[in-house]
XYZ file of N, CA and C in Angstrom:
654
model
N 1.979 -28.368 -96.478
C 1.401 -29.706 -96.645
C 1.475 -30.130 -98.112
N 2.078 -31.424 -98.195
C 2.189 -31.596 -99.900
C 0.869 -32.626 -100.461
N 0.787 -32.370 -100.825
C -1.063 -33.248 -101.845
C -0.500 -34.216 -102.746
N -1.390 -34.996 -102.947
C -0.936 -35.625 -104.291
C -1.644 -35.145 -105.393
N -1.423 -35.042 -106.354
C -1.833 -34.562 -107.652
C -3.874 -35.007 -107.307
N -4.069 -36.181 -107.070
C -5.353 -37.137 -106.911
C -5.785 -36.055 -106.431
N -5.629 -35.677 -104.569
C -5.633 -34.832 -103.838
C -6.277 -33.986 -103.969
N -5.166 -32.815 -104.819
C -5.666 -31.651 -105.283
C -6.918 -31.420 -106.398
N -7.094 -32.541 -107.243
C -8.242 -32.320 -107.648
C -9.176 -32.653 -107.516
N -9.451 -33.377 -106.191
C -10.706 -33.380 -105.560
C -11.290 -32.449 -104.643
N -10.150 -31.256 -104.209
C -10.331 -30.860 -104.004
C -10.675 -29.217 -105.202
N -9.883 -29.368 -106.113
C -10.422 -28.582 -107.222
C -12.152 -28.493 -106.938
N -12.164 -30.174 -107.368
C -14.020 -30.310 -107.800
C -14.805 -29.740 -107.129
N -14.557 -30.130 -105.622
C -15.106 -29.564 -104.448
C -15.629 -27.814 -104.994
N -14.612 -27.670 -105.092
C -14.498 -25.786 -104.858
C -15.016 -25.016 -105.927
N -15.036 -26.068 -106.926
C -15.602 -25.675 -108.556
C -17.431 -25.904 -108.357
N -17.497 -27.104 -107.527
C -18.867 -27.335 -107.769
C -19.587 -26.050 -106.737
N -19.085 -25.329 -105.483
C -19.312 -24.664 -105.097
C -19.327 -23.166 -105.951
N -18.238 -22.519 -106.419
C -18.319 -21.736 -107.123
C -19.801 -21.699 -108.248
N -19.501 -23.022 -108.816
C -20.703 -23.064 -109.817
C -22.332 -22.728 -109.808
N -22.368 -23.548 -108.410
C -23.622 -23.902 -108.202
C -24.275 -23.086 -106.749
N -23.448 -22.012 -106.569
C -23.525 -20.981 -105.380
C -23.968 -21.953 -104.264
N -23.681 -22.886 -103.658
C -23.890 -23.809 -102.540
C -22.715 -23.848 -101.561
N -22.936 -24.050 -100.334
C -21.884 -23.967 -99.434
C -21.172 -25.937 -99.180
N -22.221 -27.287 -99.342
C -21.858 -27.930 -99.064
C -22.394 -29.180 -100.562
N -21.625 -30.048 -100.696
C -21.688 -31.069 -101.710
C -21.943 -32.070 -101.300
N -22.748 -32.849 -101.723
C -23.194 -34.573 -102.079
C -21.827 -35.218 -102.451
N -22.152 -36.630 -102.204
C -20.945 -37.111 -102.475
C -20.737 -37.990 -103.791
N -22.578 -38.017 -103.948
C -22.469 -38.691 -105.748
C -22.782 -37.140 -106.439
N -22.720 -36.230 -106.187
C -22.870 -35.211 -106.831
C -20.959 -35.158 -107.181
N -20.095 -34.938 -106.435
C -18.825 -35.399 -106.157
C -18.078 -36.556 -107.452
N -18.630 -37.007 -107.037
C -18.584 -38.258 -108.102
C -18.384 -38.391 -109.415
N -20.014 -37.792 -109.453
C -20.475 -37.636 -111.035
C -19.206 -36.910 -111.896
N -18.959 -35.703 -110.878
C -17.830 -34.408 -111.202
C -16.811 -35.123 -111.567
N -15.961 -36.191 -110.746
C -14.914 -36.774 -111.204
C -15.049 -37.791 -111.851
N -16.177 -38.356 -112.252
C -16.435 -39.438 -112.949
C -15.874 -40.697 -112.664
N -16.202 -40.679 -111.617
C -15.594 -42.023 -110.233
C -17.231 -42.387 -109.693
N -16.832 -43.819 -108.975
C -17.813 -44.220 -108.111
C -18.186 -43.898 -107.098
N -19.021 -43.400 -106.409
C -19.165 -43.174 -104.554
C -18.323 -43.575 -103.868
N -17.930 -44.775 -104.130
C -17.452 -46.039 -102.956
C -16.006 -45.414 -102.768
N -15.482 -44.995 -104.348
C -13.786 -44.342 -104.333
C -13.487 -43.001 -103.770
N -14.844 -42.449 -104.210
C -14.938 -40.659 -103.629
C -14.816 -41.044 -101.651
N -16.071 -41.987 -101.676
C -15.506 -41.988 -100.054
C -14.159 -42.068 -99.179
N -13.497 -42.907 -99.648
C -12.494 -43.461 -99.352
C -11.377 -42.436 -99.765
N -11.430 -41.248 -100.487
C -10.119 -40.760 -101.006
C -10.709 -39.227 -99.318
N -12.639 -39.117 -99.494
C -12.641 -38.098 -98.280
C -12.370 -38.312 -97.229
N -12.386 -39.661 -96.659
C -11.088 -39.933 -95.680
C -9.907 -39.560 -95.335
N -9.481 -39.772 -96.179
C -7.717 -39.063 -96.081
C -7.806 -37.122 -96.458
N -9.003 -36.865 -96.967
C -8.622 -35.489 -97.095
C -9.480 -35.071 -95.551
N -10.372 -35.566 -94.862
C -11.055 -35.406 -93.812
C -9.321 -35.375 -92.575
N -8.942 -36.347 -92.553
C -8.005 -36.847 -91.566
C -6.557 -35.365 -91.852
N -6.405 -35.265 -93.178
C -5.475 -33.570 -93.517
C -6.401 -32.841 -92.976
N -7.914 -32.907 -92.409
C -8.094 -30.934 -92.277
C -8.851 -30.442 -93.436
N -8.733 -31.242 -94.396
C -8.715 -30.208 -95.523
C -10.497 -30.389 -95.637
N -11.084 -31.479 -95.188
C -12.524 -31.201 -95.689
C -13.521 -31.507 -94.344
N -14.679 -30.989 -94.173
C -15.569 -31.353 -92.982
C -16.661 -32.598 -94.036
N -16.524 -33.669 -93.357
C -17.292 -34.784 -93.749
C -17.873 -36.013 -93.002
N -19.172 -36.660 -93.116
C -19.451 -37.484 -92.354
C -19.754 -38.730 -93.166
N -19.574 -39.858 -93.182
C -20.243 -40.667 -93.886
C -21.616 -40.291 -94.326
N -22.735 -40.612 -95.496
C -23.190 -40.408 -96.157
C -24.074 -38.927 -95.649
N -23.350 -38.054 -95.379
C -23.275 -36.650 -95.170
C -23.160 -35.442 -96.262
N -23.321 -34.516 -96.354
C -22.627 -33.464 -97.393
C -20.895 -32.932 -96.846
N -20.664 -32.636 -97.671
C -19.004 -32.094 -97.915
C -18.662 -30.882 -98.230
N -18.038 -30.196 -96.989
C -17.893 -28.874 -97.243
C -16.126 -29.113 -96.839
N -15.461 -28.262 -97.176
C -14.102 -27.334 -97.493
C -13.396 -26.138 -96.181
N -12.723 -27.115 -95.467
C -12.184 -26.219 -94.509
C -11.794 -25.147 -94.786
N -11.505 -24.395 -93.908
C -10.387 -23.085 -94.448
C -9.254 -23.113 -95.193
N -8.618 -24.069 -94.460
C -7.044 -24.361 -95.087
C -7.613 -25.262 -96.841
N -8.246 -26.163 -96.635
C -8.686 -26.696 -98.425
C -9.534 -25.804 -98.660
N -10.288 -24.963 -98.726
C -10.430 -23.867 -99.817
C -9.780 -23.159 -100.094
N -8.393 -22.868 -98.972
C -7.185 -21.899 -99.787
C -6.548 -22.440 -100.738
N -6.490 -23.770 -100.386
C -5.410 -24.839 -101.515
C -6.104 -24.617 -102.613
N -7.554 -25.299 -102.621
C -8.641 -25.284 -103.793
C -8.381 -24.453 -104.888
N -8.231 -23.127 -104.094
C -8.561 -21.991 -104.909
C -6.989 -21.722 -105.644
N -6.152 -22.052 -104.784
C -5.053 -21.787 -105.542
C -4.596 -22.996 -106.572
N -5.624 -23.726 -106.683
C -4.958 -24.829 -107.785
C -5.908 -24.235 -108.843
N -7.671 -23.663 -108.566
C -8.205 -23.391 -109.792
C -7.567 -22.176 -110.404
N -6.846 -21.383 -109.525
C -6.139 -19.981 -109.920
C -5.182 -20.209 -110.897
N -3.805 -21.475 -110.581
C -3.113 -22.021 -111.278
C -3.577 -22.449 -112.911
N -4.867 -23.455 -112.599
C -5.261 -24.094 -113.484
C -6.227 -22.223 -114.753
N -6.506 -21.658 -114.048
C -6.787 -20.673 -115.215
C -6.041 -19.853 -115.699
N -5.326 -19.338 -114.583
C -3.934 -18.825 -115.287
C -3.551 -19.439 -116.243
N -2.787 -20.634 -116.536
C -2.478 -21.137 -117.318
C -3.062 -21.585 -118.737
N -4.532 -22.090 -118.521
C -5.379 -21.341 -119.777
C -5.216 -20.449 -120.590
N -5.054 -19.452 -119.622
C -5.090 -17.869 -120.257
C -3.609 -17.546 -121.067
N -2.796 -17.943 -120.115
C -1.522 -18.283 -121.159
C -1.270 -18.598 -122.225
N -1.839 -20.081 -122.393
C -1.820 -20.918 -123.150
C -2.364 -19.800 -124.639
N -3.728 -19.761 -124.314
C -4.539 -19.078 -125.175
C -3.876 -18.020 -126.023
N -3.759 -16.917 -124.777
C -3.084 -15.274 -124.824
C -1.950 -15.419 -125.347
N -0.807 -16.072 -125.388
C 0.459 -16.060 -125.535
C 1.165 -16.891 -126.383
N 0.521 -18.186 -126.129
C 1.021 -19.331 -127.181
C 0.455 -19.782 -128.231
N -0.848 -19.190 -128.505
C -1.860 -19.143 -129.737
C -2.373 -20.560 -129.518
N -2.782 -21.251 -128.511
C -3.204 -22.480 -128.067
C -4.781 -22.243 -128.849
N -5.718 -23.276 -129.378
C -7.383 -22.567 -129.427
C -7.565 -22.974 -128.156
N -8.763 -22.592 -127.853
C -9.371 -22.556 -126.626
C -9.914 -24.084 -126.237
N -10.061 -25.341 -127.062
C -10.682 -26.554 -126.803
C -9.397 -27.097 -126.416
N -8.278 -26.469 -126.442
C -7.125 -27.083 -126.514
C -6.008 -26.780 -125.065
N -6.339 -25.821 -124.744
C -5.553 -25.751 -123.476
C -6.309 -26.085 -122.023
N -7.556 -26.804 -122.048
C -7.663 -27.433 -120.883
C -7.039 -28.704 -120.188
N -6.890 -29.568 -121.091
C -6.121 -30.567 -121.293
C -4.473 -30.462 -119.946
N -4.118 -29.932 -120.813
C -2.184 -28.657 -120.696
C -2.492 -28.085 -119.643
N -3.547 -27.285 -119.430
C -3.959 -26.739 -117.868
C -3.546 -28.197 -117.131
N -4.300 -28.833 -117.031
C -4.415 -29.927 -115.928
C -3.166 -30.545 -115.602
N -2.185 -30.493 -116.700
C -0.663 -30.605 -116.253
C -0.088 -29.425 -115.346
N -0.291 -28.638 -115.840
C 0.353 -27.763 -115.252
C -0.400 -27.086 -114.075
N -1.209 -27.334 -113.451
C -1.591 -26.760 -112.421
C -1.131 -27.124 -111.203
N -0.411 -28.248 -111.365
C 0.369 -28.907 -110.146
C 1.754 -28.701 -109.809
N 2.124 -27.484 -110.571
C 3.667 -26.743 -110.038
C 3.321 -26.500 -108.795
N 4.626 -26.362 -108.192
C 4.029 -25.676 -106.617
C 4.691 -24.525 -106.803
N 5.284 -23.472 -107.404
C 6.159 -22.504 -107.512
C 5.102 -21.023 -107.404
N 5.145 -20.876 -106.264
C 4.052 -19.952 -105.376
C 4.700 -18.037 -106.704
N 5.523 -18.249 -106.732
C 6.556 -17.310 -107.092
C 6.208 -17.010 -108.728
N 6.341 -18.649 -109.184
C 6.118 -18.665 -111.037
C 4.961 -18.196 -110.971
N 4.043 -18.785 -110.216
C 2.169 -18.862 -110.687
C 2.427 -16.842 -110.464
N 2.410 -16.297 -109.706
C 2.529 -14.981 -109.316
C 3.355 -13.976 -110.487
N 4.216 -14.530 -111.243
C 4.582 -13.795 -112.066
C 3.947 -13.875 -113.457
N 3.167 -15.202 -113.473
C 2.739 -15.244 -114.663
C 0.975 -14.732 -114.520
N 0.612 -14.730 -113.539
C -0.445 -13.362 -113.098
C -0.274 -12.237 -113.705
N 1.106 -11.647 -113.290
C 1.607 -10.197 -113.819
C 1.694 -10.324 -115.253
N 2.354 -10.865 -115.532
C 2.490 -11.398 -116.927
C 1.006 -10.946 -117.614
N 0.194 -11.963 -117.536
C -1.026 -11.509 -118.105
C -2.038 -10.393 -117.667
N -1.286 -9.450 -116.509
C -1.803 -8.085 -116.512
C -3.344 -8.731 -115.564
N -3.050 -9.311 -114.658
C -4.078 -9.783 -113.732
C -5.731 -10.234 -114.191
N -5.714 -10.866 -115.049
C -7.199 -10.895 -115.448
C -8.308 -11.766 -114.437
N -9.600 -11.144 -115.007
C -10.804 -11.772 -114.166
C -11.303 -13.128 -114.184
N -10.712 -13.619 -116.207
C -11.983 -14.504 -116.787
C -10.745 -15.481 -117.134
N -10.690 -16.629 -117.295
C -9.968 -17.354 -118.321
C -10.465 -17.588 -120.090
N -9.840 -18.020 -121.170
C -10.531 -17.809 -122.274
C -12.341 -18.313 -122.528
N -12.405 -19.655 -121.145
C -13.503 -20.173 -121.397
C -15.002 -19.264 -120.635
N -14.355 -18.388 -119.780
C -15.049 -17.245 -119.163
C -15.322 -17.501 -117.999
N -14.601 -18.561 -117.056
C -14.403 -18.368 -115.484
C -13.549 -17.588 -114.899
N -14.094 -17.313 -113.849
C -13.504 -16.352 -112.942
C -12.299 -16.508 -112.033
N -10.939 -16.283 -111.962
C -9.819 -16.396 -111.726
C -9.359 -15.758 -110.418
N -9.481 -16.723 -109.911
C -9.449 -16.298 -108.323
C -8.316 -15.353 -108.146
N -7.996 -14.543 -107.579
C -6.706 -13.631 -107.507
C -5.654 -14.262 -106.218
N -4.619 -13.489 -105.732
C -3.868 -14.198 -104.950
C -4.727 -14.566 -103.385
N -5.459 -13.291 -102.798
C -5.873 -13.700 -101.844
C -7.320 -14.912 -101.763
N -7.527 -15.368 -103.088
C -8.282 -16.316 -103.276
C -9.595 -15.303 -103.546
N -9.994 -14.351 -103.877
C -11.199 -13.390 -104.165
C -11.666 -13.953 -105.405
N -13.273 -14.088 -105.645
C -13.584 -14.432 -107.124
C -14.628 -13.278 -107.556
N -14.283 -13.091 -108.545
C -14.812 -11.591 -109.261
C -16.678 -12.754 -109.722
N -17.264 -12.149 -109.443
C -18.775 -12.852 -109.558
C -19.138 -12.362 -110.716
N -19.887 -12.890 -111.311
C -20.763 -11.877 -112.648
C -22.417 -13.037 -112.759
N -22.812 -12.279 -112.666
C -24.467 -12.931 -112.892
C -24.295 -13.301 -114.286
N -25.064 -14.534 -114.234
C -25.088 -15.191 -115.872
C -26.457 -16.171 -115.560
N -26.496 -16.223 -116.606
C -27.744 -17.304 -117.120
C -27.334 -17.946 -118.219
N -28.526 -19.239 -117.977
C -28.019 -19.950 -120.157
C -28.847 -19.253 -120.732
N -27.748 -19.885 -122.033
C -28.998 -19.375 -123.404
C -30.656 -20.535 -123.334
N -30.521 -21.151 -122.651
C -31.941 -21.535 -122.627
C -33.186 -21.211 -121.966
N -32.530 -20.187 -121.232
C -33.376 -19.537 -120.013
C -33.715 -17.573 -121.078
N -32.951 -17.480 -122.344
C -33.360 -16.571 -123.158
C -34.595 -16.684 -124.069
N -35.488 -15.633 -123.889
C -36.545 -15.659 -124.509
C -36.551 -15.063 -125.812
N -37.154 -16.005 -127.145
C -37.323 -15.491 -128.129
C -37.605 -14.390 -128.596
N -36.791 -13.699 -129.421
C -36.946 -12.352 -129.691
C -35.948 -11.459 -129.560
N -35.074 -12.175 -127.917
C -34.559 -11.620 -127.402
C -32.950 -11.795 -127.864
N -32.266 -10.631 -127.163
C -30.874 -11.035 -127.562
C -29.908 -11.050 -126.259
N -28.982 -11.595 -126.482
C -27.560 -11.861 -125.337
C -26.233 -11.760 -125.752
N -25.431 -11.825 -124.756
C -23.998 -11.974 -125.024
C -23.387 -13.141 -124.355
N -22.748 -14.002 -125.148
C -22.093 -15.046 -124.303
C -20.642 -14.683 -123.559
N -20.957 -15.204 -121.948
C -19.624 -14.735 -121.586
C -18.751 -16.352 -121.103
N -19.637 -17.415 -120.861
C -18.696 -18.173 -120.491
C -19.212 -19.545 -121.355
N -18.661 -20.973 -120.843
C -19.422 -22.320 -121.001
C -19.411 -22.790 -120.082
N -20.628 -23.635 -119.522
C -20.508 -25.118 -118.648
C -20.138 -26.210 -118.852
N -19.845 -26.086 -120.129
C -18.708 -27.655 -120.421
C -17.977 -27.296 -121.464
N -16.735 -27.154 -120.695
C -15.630 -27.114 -121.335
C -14.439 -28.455 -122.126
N -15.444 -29.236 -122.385
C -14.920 -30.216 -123.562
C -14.674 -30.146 -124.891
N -13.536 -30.751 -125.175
C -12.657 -30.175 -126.026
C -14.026 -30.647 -127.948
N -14.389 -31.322 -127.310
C -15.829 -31.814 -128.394
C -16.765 -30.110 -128.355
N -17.350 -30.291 -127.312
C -18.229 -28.968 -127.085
C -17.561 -27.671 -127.708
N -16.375 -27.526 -127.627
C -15.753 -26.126 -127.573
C -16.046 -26.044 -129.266
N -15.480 -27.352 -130.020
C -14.963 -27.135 -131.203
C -16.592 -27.133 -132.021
N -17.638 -27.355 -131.414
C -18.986 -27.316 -131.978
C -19.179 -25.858 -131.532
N -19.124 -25.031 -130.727
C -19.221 -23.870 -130.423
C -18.632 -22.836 -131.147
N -17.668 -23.387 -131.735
C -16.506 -22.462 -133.147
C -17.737 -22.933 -133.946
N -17.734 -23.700 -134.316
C -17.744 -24.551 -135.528
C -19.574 -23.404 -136.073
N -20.596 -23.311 -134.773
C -21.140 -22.241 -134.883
C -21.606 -21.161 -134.893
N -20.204 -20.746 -134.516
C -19.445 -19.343 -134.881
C -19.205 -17.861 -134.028
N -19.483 -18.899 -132.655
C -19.681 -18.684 -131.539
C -18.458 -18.322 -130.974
N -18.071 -17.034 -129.821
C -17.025 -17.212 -128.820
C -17.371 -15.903 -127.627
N -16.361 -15.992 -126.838
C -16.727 -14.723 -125.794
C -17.145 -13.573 -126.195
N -18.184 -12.986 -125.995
C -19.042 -12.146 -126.219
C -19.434 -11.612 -127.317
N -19.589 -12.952 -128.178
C -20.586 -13.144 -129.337
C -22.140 -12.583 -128.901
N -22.705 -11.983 -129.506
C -23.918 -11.157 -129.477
C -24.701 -12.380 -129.923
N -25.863 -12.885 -129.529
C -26.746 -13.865 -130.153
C -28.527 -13.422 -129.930
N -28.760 -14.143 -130.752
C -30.319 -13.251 -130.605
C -30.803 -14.899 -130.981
N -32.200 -15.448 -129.982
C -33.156 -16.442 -129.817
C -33.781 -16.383 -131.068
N -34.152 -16.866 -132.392
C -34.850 -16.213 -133.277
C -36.626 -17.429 -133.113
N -35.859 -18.718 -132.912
C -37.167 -19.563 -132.347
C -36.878 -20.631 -131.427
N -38.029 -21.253 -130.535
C -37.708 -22.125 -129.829
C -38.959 -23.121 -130.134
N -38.691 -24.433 -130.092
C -39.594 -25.426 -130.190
C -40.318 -25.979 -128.931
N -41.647 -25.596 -128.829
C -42.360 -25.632 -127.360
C -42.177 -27.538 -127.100
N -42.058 -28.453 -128.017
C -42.359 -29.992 -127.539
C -40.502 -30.400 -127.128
N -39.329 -29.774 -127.891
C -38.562 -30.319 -127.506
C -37.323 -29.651 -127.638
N -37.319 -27.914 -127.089
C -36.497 -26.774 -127.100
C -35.646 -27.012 -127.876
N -35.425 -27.814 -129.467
C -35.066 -27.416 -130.499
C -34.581 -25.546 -130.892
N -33.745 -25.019 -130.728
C -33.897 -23.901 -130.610
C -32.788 -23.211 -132.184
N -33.191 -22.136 -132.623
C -32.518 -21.137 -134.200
C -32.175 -20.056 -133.004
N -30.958 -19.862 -133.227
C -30.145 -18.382 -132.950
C -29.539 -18.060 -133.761
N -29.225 -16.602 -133.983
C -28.562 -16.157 -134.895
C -27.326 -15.751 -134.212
N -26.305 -15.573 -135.226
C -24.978 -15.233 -134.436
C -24.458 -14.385 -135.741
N -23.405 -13.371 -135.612
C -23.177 -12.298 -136.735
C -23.782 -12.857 -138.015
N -25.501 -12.557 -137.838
C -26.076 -12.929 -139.235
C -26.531 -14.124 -139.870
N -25.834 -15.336 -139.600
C -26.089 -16.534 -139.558
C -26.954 -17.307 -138.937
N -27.895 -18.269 -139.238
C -28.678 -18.981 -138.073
C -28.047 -20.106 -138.108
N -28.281 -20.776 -136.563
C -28.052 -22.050 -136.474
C -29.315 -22.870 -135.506
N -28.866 -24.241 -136.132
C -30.250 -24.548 -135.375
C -29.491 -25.631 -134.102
N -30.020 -25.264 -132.749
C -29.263 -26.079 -131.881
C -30.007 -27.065 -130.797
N -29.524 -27.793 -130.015
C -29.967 -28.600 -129.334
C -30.556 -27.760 -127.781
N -31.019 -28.544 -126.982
C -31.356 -27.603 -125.734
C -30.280 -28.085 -125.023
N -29.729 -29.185 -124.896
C -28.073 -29.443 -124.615
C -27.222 -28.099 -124.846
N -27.440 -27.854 -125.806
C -26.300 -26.741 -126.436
C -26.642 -26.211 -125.631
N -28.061 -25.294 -125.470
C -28.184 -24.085 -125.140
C -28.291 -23.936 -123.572
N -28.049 -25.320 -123.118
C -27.939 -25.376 -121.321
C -26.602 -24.867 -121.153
N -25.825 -25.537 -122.378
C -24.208 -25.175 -121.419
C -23.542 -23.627 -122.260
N -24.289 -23.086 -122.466
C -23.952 -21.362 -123.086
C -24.342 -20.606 -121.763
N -23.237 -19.866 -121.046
C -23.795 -18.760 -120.365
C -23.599 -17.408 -120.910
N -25.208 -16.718 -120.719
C -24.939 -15.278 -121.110
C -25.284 -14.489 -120.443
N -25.287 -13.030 -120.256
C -25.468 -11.874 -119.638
C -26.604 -11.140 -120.812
């Protein structure tokens, strides 16, 4: 079955917001929000993916992911991190910088390329931003995480992934001196407006509770 580019990444969203948010079925302005579209357009595009098979949906219903579109799903987010990891691993891409380039390239259909460039990178779990990379039979390696805002002062963590991977966010996340499994320790939090100081190799920074929603750590 061939998709259109549109297609496939609504159905991406679908499968991402599930992964994310451990839920089996989606809202359709939850949907939305994700693609940063209106209701009225999200409806109208789950039509045509309802009528492929690819999604179970009712008018102002929740939205869940047949069998056949969660295999697709998964093999476009597989594509789309692979190629991250590439980017990153191989072509010295920074990391705010190959999501972008992902999103081109996740729409090869070359069942064969995506599979060698798996091998290529020696099969990994995480992409650079620290999601989990579905493997061929569509399997996702899980890892319990929390934010850094849910860390209690005193305490310390390791960052393994982000929840927003914008190319703004990423480069504020360097910028405080931050990356995959940076060690961070809570040093204070502000009880009226989670203003929050972490330290990172030695350094403090003082951050927003924004920030510290979209840091996941272990």
């Amino acid at each position: 079955m061939m998709l259109s580019f549109t297609e496939e990444n609504y159905l991406k969203a679908l499968q991402k917001i599930v992964l994310e948010s451990c839920i089996e079925k989606v809202g359709t302005n939850e949907l939305a929000t994700a693609l940063l579209l209106k209701p009225a357009t999200v409806n109208n595009m789950l039509k045509k993916l309802k009528e492929k098979e690819l999604v179970h949906y009712e008018k102002y219903g929740k939205i869940n992911l047949t069998k056949t579109g969660r295999k697709k799903a998964l093999d476009i987010i597989r594509k789309h991190r692979l190629w991250e990891t590439f980017l990153y691993e191989k072509l010295e891409f920074n990391w705010d910088e190959v999501h972008e380039v992902a999103e081109q390239l996740e729409h090869i259909k070359s069942e064969k390329l995506v599979d060698k460039l798996d091998k290529l990178l020696e099969y990994p779990d995480f992409d650079p931003h620290g999601d989990p990379i579905p493997n061929k039979k569509g399997e996702v390696k899980v890892q319990v995480k929390k934010t850094l805002s849910d860390v209690a002062v005193g305490s310390s963590c390791k960052m393994v992934a982000v929840k927003d991977d914008s190319s703004s966010f990423l480069q504020y996340v360097i910028k405080v001196g931050l990356e995959l499994n940076s060690e961070i320790v809570v040093v204070s939090k502000q009880e009226y407006d989670a203003i929050t100081v972490i330290e990172v190799n030695g350094l403090e920074s003082i951050v927003s509770q924004i920030f510290t929603e979209n840091i996941l750590v272990v």
